[in-house]
PDB file of C-alpha atoms and ligand atoms in Angstrom:
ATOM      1  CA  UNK A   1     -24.673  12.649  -1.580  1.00 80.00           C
ATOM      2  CA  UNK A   2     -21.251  12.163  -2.121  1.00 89.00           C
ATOM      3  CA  UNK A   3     -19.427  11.191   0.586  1.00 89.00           C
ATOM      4  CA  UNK A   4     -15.451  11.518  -0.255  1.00 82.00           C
ATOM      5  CA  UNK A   5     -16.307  14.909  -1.823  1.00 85.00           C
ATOM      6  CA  UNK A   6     -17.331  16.413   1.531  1.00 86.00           C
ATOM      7  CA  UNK A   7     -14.435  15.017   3.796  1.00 92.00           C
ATOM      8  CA  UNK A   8     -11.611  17.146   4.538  1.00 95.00           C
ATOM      9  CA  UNK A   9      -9.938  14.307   6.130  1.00 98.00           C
ATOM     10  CA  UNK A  10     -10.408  10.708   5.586  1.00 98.00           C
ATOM     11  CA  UNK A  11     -10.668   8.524   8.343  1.00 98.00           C
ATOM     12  CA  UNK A  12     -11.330   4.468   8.662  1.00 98.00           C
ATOM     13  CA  UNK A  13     -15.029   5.705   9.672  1.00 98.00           C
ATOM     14  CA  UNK A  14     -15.332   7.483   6.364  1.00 98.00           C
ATOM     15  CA  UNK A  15     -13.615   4.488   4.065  1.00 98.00           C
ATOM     16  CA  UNK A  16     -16.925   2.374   5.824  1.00 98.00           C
ATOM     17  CA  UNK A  17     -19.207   5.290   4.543  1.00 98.00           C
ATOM     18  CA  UNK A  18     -17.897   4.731   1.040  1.00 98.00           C
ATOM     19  CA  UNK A  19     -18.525   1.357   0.803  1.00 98.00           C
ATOM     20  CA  UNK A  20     -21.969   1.913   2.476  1.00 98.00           C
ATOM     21  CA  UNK A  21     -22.448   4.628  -0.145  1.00 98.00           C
ATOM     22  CA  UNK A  22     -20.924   2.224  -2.890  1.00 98.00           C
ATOM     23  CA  UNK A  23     -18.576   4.769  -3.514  1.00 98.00           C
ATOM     24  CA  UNK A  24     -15.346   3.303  -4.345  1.00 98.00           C
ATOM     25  CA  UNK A  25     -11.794   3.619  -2.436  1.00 98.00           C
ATOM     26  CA  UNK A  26      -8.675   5.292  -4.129  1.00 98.00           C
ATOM     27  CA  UNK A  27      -5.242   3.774  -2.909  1.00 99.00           C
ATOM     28  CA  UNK A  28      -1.959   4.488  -3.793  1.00 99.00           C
ATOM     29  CA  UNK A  29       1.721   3.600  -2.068  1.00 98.00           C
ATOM     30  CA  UNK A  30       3.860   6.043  -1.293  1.00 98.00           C
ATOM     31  CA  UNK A  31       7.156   6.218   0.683  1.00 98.00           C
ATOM     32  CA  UNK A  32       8.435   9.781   0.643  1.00 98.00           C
ATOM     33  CA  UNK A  33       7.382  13.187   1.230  1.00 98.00           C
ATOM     34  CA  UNK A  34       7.806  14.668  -2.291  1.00 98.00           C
ATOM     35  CA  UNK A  35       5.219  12.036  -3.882  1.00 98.00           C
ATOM     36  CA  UNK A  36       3.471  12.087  -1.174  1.00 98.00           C
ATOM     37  CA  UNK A  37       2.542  15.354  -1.131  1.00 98.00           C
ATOM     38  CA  UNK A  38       1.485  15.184  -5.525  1.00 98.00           C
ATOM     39  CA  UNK A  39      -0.810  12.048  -4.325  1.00 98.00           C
ATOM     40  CA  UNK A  40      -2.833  13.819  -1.661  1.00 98.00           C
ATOM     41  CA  UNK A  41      -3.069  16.715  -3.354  1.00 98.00           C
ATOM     42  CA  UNK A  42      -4.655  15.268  -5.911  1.00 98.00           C
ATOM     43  CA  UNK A  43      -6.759  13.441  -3.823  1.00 98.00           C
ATOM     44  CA  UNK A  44      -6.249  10.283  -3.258  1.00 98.00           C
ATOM     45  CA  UNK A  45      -8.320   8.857   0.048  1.00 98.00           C
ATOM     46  CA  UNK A  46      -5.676   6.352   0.898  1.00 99.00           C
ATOM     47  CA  UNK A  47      -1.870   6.512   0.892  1.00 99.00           C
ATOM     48  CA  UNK A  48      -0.198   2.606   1.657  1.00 99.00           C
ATOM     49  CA  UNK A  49       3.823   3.032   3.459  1.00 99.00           C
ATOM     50  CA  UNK A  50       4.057  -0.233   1.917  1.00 98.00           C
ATOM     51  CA  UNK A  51       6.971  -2.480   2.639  1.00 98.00           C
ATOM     52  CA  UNK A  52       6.987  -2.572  -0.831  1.00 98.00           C
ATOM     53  CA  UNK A  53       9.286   0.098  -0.090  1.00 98.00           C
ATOM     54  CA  UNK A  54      11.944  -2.658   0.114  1.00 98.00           C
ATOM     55  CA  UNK A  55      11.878  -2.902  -3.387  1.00 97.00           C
ATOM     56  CA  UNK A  56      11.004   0.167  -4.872  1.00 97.00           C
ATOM     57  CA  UNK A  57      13.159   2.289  -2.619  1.00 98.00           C
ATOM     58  CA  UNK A  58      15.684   0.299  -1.598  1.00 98.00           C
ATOM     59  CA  UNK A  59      16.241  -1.886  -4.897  1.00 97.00           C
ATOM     60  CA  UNK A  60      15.630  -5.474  -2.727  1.00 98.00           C
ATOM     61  CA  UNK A  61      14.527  -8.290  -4.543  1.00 96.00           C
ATOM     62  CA  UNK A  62      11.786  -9.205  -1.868  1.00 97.00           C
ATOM     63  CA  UNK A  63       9.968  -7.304   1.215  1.00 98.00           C
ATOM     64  CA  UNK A  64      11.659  -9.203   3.879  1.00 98.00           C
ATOM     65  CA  UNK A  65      14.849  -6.682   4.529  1.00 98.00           C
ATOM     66  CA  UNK A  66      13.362  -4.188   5.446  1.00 98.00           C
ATOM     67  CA  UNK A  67      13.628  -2.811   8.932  1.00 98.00           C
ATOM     68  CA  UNK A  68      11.250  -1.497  11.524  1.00 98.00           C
ATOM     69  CA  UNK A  69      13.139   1.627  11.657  1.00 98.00           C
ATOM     70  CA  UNK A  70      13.147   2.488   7.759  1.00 98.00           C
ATOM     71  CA  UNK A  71       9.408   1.734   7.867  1.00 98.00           C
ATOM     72  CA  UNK A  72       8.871   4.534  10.553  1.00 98.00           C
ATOM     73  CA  UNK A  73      11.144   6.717   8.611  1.00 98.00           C
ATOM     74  CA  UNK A  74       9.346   6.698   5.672  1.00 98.00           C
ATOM     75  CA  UNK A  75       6.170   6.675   7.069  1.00 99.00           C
ATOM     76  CA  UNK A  76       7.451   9.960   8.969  1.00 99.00           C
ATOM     77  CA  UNK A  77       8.021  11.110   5.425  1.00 99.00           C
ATOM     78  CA  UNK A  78       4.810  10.846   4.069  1.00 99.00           C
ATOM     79  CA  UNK A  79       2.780  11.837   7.309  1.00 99.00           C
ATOM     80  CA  UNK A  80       4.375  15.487   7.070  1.00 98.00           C
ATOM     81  CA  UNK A  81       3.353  15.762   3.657  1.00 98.00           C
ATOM     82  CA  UNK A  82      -0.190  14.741   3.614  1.00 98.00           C
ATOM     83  CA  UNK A  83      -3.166  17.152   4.630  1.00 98.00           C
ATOM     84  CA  UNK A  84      -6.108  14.299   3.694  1.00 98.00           C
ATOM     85  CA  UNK A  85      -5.171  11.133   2.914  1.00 98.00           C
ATOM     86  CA  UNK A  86      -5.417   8.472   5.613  1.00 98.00           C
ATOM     87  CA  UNK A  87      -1.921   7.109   5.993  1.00 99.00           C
ATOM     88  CA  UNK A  88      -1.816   3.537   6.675  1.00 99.00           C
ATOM     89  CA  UNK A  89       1.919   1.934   7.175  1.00 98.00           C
ATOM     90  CA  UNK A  90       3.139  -2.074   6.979  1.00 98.00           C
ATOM     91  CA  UNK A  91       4.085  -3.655   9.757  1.00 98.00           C
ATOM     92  CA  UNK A  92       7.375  -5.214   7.947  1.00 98.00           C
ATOM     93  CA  UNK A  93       8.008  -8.979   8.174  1.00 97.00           C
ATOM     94  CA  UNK A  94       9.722  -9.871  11.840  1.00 96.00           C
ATOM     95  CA  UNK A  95       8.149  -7.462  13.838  1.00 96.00           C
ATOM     96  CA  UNK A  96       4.776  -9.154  14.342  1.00 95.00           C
ATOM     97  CA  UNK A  97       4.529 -12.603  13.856  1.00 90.00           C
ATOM     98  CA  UNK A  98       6.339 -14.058  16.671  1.00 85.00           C
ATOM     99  CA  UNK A  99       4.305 -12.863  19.470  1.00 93.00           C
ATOM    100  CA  UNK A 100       1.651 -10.429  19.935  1.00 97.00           C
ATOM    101  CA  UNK A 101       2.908  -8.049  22.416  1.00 96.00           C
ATOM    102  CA  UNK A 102       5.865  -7.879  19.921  1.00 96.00           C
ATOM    103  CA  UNK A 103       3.151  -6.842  17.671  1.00 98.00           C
ATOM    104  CA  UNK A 104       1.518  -4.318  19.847  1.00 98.00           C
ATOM    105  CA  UNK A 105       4.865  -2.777  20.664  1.00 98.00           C
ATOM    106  CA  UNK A 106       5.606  -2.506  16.878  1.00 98.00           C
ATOM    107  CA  UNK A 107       2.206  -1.185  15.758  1.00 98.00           C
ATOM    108  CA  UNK A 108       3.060   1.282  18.996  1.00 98.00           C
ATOM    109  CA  UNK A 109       6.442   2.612  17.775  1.00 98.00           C
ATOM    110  CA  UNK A 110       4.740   3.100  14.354  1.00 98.00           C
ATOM    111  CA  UNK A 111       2.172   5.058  15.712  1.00 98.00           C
ATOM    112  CA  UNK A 112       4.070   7.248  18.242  1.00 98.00           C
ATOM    113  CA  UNK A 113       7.396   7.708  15.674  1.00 98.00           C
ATOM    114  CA  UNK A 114       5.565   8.061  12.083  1.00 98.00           C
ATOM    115  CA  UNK A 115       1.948   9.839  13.307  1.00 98.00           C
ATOM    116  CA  UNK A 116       0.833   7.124  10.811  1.00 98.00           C
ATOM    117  CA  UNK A 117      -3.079   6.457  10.852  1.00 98.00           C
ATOM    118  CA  UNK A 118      -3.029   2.733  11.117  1.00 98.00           C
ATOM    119  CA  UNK A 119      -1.235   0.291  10.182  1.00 98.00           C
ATOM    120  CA  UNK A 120      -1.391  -3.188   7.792  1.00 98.00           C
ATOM    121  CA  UNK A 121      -0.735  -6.852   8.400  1.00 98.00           C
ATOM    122  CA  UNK A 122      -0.638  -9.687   6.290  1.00 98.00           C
ATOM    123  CA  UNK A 123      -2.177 -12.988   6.827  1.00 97.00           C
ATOM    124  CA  UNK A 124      -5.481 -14.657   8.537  1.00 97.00           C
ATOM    125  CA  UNK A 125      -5.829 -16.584  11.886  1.00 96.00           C
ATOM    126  CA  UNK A 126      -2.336 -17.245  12.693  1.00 96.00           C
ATOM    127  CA  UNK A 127      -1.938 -14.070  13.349  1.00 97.00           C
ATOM    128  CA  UNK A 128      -5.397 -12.874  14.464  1.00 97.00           C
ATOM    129  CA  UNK A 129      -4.020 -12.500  18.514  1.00 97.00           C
ATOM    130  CA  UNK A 130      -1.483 -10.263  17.324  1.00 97.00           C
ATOM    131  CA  UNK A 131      -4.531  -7.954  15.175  1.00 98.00           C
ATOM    132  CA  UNK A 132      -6.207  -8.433  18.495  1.00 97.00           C
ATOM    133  CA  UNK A 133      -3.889  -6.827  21.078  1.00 98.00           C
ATOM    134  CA  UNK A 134      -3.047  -4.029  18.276  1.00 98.00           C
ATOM    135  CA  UNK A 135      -6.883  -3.037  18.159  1.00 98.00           C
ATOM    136  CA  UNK A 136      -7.241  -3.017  22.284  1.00 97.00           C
ATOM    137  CA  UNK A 137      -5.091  -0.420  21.782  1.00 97.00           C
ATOM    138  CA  UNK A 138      -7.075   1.712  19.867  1.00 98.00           C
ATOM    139  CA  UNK A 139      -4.647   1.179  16.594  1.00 98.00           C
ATOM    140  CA  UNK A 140      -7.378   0.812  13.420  1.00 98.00           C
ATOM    141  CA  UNK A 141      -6.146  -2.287  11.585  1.00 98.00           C
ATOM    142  CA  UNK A 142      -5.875  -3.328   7.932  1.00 98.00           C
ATOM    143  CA  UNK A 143      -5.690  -6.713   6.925  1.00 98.00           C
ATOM    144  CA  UNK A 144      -3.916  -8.408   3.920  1.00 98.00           C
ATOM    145  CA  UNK A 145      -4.783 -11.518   2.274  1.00 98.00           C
ATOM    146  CA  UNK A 146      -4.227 -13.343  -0.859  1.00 98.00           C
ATOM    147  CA  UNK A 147      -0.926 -12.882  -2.481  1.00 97.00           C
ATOM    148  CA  UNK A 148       1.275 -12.243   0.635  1.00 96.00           C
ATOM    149  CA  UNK A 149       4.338 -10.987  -0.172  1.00 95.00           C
ATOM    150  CA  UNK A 150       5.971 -11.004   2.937  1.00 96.00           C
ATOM    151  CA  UNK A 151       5.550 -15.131   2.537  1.00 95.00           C
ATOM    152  CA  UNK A 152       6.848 -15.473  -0.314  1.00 93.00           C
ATOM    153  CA  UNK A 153       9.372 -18.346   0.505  1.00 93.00           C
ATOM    154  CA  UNK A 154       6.676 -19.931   1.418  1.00 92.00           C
ATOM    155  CA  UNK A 155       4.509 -19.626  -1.818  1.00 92.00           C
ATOM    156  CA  UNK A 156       7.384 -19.760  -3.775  1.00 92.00           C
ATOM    157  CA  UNK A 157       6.016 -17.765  -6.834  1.00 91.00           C
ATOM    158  CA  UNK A 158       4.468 -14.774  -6.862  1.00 92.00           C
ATOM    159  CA  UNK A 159       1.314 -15.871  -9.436  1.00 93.00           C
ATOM    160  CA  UNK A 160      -2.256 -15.792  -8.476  1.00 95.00           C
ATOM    161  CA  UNK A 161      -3.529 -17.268  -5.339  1.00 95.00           C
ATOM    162  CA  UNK A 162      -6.477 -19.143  -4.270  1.00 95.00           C
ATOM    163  CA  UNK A 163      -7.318 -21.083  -7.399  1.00 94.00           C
ATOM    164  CA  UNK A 164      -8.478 -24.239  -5.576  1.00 96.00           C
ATOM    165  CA  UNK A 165     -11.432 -24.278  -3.676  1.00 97.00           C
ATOM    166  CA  UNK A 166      -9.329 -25.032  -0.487  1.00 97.00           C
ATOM    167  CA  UNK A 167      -7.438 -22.140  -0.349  1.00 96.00           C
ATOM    168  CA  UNK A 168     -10.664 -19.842  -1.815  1.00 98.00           C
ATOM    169  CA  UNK A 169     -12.923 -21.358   1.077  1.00 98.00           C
ATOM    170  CA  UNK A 170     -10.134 -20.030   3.385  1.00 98.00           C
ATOM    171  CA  UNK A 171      -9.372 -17.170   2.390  1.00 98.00           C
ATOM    172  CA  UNK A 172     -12.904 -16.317   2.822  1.00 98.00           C
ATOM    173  CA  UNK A 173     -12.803 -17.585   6.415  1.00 98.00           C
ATOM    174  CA  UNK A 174      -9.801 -15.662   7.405  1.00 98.00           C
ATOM    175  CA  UNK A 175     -11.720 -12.343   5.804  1.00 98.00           C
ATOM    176  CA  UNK A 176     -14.444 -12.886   7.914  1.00 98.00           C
ATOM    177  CA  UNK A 177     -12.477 -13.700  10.874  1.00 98.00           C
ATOM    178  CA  UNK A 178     -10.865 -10.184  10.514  1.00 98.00           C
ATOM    179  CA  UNK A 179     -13.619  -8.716  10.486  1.00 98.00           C
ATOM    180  CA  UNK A 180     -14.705 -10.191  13.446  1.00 98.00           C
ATOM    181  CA  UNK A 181     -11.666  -9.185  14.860  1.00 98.00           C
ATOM    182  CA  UNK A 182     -12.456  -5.641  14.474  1.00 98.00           C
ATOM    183  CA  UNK A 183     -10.282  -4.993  11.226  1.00 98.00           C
ATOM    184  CA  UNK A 184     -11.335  -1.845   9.434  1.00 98.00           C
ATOM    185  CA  UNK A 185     -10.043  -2.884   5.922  1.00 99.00           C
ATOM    186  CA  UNK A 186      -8.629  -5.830   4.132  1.00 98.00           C
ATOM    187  CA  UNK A 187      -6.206  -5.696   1.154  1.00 98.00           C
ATOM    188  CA  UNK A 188      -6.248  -8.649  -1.109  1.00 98.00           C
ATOM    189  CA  UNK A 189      -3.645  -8.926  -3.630  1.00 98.00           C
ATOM    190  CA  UNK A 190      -3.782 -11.075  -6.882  1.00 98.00           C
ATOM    191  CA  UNK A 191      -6.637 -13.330  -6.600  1.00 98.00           C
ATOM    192  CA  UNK A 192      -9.402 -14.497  -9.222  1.00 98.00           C
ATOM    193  CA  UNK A 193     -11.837 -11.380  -9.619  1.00 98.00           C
ATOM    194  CA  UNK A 194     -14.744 -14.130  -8.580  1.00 98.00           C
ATOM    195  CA  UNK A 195     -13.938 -14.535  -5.498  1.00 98.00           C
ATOM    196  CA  UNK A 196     -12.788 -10.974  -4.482  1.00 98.00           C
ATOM    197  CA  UNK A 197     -16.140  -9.944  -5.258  1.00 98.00           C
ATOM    198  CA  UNK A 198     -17.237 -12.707  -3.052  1.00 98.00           C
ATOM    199  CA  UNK A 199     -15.648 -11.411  -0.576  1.00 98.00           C
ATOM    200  CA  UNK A 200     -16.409  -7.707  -0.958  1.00 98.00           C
ATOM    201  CA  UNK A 201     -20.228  -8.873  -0.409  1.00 98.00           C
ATOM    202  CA  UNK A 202     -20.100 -11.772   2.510  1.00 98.00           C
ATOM    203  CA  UNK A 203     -17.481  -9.227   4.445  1.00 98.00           C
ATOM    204  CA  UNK A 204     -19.391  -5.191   5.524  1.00 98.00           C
ATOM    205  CA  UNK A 205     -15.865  -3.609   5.578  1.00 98.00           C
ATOM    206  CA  UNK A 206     -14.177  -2.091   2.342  1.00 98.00           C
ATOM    207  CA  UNK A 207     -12.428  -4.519   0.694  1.00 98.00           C
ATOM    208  CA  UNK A 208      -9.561  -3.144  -1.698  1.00 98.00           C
ATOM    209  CA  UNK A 209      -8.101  -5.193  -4.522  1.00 98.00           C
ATOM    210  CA  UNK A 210      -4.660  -5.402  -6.689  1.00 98.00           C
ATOM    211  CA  UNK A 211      -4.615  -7.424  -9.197  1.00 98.00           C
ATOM    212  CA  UNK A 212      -8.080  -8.918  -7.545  1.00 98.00           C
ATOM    213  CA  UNK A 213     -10.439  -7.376 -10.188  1.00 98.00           C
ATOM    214  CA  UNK A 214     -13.301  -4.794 -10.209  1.00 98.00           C
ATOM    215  CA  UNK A 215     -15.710  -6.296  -7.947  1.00 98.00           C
ATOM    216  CA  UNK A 216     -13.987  -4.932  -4.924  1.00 98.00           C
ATOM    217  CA  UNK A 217     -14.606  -1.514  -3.113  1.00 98.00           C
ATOM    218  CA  UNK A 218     -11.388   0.174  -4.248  1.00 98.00           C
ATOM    219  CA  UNK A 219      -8.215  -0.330  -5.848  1.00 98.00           C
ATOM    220  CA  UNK A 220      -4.357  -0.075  -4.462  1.00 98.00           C
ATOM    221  CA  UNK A 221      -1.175   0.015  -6.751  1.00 98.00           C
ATOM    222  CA  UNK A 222       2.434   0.697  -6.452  1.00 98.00           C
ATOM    223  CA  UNK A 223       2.769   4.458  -7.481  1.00 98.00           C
ATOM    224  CA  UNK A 224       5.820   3.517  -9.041  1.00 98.00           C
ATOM    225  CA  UNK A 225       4.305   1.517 -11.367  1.00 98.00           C
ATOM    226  CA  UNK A 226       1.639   3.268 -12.161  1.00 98.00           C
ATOM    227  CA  UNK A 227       3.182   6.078 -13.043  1.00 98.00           C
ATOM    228  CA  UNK A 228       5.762   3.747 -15.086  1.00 98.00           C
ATOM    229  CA  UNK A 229       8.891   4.570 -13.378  1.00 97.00           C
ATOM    230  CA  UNK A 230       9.656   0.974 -12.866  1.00 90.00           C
ATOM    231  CA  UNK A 231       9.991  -0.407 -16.613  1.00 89.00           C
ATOM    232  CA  UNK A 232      10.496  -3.472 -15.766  1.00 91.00           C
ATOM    233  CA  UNK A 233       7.381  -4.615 -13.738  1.00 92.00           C
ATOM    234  CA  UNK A 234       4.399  -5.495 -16.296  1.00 94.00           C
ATOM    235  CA  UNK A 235       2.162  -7.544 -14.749  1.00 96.00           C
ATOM    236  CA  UNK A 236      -1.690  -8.223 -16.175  1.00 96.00           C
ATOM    237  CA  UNK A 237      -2.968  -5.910 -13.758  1.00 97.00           C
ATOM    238  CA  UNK A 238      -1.094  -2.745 -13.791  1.00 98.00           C
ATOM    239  CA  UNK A 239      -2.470   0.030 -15.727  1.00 98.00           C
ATOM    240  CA  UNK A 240       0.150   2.428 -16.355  1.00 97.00           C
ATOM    241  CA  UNK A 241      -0.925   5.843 -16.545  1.00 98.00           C
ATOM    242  CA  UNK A 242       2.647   7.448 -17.493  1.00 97.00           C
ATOM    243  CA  UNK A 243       5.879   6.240 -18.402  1.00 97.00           C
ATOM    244  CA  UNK A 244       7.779   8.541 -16.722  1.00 98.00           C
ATOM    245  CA  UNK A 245      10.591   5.897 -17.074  1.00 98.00           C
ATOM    246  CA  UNK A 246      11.091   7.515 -20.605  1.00 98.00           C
ATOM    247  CA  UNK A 247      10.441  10.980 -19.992  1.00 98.00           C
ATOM    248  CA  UNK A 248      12.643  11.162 -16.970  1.00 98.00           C
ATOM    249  CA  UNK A 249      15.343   9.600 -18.981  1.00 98.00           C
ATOM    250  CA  UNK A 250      14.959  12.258 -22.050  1.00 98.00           C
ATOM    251  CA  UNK A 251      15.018  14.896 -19.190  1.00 98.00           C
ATOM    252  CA  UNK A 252      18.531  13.743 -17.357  1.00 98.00           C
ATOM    253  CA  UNK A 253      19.853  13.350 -20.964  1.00 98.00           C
ATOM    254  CA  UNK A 254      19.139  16.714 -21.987  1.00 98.00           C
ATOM    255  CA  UNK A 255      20.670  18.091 -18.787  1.00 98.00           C
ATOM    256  CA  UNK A 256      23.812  16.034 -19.516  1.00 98.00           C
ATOM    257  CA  UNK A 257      24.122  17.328 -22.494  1.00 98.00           C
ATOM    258  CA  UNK A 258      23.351  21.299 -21.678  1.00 98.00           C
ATOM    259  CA  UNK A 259      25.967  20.861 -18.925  1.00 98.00           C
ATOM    260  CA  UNK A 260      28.672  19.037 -21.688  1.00 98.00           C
ATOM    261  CA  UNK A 261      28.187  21.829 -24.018  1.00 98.00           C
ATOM    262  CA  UNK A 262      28.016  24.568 -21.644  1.00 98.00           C
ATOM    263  CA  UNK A 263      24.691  25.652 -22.793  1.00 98.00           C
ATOM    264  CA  UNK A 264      23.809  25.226 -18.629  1.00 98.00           C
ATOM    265  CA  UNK A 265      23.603  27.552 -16.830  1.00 98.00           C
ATOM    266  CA  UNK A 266      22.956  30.457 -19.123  1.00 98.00           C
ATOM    267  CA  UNK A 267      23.231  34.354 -18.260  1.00 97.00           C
ATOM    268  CA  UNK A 268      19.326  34.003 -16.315  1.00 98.00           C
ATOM    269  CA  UNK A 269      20.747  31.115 -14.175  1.00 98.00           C
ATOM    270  CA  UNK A 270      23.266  32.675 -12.685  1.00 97.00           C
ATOM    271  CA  UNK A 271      24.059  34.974  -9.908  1.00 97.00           C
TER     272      UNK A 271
HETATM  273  O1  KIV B   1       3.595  -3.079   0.235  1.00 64.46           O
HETATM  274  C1  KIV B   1       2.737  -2.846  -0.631  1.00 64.46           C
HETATM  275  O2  KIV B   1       2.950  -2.063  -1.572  1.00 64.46           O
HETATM  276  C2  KIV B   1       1.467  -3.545  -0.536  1.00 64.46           C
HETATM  277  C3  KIV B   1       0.493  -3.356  -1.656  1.00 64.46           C
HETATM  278  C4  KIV B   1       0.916  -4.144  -2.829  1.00 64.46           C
HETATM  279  C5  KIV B   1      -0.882  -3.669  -1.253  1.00 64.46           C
HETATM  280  O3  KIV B   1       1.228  -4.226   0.400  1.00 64.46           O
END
């Protein structure tokens, strides 16, 4: 039986059922309460407040800018909107790598401020006291590995990770040190499709992928680009399902142009 068809709410318990049911995991971002509200309506079982926000939102070139308090706001956003979904929200860069009751206090004001289900961190063991403390707490955890973004000065480029056996065999540690942990979920972004499936079968939670191929137990992607908005982002592994980049264009055109010429508002548009 079907286990995402029968849930009025998803929970972290339920995402585990999927994978146990090989039933794969639906994940979109989403930042605001308008899209928020198309996503989960349509049904989608997991909605990311990514700090990709930072750039989609906010037009930065990286994730790094953005605040704690932005985050919250909108995760807030999205919370009100959503009836199903579960709502997981990034902790942004600063607010939990430096010590982890710094962490716990962020994952805290995330929780309390946003009503946010849980919330994401990237990286392995360096930061596995800070997943710790969060999860005494009772906050459900997500992990992120792989492509990074948030450590991106570090990497340098934003191309596919974990190429070299090195880096694969630890990215497969630090997966099943989450776990360990107590992690409900890990994200892994941009990695060879080999070893994502890998992953997805040495580690028992659901592993979701972007750009990390179709062995994995679901998939995540920007809304924006998936729905094409954002023109100019065309990597390998988006699939765009609209290009509402045109169609939004025609659309304010025409409205230019009705208001030019008058034609807007007509004798049923006004008062
Ligand atoms: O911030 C984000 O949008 C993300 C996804 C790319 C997984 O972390």
């Amino acid at each position: 039986m079907s286990v995402h068809k029968n849930v009025k709410r998803v929970t972290t318990h339920v995402l585990q059922e999927m994978k146990d049911n090989n039933e794969k995991i639906s994940m979109l971002t989403g930042y605001d309460f308008s899209m928020a509200k198309i996503i989960d309506g349509a049904g989608i079982d997991v909605i990311l407040v990514g700090d990709s926000a930072s750039n989609v939102m906010a037009g930065h070139e990286t994730t790094l800018p953005i605040t704690l308090d932005q985050m919250i706001y909108h995760a807030a956003s999205v919370v009100r909107a959503v009836e199903r979904a579960l709502v997981v929200v990034d902790m942004p860069f600063g607010s939990y790598q430096g010590n982890s009751k710094e962490a716990l206090s962020t994952a805290i004001r995330i929780m309390k401020e946003s009503g946010g289900h849980a919330v994401k961190m990237e990286g392995g063991q360096e930061i596995l006291e800070s997943i710790q403390r969060i999860l005494t707490a009772g906050i459900p955890v997500m992990g992120h590995l792989g492509l990074t973004p948030q450590s991106i000065y570090k990497f340098g480029t934003y191309v596919v990770r974990a190429k070299q056996e090195e880096e694969a065999n630890r990215l497969i540690e630090d997966a099943k040190a989450l776990e360990a942990a107590g992690c409900f979920s890990i994200v892994l972004e941009k990695i060879p499709a080999e070893l994502a499936a890998r992953v997805a079968k040495e580690v028992n939670i659901p592993i979701i992928g972007i750009g990390a191929g179709g062995g994995v137990d679901g998939q995540v992607l920007v809304v924006h680009d998936m729905l094409g908005i954002n023109n100019e982002f065309n990597p390998r592994f988006l699939r765009k399902y609209h290009n509402l980049f045109d169609e939004m264009t025609t659309a304010v055109k025409s409205y230019i142009s009705d208001v030019r010429s008058g034609d807007f508002p007509n004798k049923e548009e006004q008062y």
